Backbone as a ProteinNet text record, in pm:
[ID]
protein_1_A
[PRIMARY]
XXXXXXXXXXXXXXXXXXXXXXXXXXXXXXXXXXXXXXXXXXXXXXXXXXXXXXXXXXXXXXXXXXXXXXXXXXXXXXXXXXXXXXXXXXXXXXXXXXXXXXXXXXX
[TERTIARY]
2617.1	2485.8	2477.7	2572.4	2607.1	2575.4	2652.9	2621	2463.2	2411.5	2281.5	2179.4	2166.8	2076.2	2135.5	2265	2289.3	2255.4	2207.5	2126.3	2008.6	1965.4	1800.9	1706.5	1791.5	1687.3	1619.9	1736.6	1714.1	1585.3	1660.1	1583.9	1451.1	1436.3	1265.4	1205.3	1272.4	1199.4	1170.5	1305	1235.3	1139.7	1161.6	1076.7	956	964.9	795	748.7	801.4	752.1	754.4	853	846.4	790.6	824.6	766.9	602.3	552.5	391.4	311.5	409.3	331.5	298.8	420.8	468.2	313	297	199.9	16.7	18.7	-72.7	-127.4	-28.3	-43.8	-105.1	-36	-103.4	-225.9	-272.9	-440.5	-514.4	-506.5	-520.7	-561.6	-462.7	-475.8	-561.3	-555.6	-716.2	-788.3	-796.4	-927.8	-1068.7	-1054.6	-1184.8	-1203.5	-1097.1	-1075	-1007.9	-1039.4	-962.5	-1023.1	-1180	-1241.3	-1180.1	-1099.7	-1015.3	-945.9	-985.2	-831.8	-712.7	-665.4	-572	-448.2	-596.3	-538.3	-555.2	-654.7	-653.3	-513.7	-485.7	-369.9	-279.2	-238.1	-102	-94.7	-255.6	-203	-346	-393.7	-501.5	-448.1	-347.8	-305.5	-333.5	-306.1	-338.1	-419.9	-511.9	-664.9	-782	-706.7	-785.9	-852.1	-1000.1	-1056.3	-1128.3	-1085.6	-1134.4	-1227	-1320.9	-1487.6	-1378.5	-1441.8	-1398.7	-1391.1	-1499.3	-1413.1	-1343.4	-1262.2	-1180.2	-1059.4	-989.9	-932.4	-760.4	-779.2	-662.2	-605	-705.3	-720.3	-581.5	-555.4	-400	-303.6	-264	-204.9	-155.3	-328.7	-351.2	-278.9	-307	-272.3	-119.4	-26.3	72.8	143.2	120.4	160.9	159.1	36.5	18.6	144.1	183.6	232.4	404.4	385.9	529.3	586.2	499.2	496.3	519.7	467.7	481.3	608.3	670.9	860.6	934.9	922.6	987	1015.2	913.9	848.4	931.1	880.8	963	1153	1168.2	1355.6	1382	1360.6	1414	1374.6	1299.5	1246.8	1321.1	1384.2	1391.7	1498	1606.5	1732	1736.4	1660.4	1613.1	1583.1	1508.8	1495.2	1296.8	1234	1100	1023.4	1024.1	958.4	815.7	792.8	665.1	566.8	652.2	564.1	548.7	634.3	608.8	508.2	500.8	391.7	255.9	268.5	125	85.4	177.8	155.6	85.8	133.8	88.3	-64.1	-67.8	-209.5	-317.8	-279.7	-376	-377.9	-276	-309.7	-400	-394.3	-490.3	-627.3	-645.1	-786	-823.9	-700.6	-750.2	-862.6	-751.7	-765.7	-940.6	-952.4	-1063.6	-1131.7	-1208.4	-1273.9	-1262.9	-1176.1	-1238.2	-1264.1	-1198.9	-1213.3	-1340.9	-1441.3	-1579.2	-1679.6	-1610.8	-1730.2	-1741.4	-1595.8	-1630.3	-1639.7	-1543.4	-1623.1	-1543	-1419.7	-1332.3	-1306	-1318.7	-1282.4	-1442.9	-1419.4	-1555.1	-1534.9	-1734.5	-1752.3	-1753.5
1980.3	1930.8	1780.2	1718.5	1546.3	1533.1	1594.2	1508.2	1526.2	1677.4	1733.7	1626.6	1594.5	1477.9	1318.6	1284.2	1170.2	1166.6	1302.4	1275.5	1323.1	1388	1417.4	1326.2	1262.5	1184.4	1049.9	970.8	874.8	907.8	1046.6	1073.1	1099.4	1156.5	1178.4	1042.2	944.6	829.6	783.6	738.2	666.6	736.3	878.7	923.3	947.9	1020.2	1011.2	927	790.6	679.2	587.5	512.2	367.3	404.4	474.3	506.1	554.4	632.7	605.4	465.3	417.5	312.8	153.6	197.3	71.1	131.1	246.9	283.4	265.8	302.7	271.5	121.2	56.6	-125.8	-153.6	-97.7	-134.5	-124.5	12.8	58.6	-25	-83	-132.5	-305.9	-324.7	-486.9	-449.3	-364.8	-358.2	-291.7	-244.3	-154.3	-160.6	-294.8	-370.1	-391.8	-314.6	-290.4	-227.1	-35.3	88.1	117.1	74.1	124.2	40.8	-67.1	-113.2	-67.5	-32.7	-45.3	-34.6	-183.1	-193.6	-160.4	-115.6	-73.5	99.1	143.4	279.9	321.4	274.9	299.6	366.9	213	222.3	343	318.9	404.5	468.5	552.1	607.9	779.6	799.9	891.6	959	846.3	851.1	880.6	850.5	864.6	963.5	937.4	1087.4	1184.5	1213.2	1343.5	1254.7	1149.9	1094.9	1060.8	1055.5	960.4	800.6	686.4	543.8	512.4	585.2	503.9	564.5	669.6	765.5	700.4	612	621.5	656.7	664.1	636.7	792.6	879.6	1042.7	1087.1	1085	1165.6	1109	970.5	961	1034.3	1017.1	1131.1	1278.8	1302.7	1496.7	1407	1360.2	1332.5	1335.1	1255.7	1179.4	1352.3	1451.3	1552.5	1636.1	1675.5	1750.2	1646.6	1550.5	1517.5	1536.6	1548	1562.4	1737.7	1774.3	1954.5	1974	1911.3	1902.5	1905.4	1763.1	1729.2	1777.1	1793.4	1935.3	2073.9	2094.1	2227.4	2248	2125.8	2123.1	2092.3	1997.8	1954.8	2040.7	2086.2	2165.3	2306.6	2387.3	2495.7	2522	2399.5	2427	2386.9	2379.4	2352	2527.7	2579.5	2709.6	2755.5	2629.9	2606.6	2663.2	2761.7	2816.1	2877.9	2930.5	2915.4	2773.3	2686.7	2566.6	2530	2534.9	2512	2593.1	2708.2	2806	2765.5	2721.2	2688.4	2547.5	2449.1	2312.9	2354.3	2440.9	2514	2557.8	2631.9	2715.5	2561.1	2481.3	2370.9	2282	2282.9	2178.5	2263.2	2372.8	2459.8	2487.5	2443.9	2430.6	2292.1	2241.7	2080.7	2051.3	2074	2088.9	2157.2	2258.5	2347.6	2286.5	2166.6	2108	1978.6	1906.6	1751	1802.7	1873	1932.3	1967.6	2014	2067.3	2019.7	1934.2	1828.9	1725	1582.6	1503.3	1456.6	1534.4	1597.4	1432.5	1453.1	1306.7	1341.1	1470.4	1499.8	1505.1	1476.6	1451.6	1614.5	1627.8	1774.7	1807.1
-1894.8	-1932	-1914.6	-1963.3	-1905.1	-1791.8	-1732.7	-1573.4	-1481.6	-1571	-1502.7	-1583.1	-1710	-1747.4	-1698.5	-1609.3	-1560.2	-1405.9	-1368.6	-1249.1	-1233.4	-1298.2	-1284	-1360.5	-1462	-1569.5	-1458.1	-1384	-1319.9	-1235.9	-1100.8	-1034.8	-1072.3	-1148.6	-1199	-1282.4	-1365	-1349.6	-1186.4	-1150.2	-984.8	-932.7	-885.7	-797	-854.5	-1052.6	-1070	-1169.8	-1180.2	-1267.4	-1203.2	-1119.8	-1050.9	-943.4	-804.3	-720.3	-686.3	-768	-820.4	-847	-979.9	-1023.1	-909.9	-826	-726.7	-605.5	-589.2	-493.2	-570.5	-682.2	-796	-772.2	-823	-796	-659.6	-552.5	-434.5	-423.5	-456.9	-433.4	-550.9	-675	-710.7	-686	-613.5	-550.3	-439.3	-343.2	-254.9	-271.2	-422.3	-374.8	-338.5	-302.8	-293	-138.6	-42.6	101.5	123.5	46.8	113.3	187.3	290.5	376.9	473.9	470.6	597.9	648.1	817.5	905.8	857.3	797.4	791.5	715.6	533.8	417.7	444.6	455.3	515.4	631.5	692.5	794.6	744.5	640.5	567.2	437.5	343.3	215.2	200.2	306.5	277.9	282.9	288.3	236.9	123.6	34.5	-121.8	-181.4	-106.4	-171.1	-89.1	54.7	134.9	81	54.3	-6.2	-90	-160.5	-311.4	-291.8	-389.5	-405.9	-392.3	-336.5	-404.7	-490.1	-589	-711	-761.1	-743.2	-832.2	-744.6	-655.7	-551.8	-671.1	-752.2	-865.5	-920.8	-907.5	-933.9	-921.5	-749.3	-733.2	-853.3	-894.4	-972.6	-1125.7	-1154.5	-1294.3	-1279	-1177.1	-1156.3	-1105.5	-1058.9	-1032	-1176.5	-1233.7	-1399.9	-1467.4	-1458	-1549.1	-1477.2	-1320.5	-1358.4	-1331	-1347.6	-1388.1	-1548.1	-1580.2	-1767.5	-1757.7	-1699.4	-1731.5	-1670.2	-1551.6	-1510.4	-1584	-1672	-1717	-1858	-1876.7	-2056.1	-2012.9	-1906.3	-1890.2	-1853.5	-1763.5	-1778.2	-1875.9	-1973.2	-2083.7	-2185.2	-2216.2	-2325.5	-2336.4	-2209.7	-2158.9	-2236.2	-2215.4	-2297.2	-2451.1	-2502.5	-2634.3	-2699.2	-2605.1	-2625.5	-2678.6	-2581.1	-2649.3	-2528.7	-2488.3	-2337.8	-2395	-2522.2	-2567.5	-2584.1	-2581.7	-2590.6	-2467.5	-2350.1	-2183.1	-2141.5	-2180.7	-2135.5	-2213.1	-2316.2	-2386.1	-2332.2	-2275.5	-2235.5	-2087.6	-1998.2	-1874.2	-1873.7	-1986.8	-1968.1	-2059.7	-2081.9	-2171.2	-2047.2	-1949.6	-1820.6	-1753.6	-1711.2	-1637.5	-1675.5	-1804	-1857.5	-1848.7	-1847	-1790.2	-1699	-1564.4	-1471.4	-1424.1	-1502.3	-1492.5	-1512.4	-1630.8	-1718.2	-1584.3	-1569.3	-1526.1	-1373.4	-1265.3	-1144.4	-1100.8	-1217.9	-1226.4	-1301.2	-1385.1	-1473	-1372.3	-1356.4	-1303.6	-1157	-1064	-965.6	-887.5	-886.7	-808.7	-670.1	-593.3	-493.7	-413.8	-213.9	-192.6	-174.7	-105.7	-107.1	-8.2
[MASK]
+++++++++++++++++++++++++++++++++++++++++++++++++++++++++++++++++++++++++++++++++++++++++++++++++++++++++++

């Protein structure tokens, strides 16, 4: 169990806490020229599909289901798989609720 939380803990900060937030910051500092060439080229990936002003959206659903990963490996061996499954079906009503109320993706 040591060595499996001395390499997944890191990996899932870097890959889903610094690595986001470092791409976050970027769109952030132009978002006042994601219709550029030049910023579109590089990180319009990110935001592809999005209304402009939501250009930040993927993050949110990134962050939610890094929280349901990380809820569910860690929690699993605790022996709390009723609470992973109830955290699951409360993101999926999430999901249901802002996807169709606020409407961040174009049509």
């Amino acid at each position: 169990m040591k060595w499996f939380l001395s390499i997944s803990l890191p990996t899932l900060i870097f890959w889903g806490v610094i690595v986001p937030v470092l791409a976050l910051s970027r769109l952030v500092k132009y978002r006042e020229k994601l219709l550029s060439y030049k910023i579109k080229s590089r990180y319009g990936w990110l935001y592809e599909g999005l209304n402009s002003r939501n250009f930040y959206w993927e993050f949110v659903v990134t962050y939610r289901k890094v929280a349901l990963i990380a809820l569910s490996v860690f929690l699993v061996d605790v022996g709390s798989t009723i609470a992973v499954i109830f955290l699951s079906i409360s993101q999926k009503l999430t999901n249901i609720f802002y996807f169709r109320r606020l409407r961040h993706y174009l049509s």
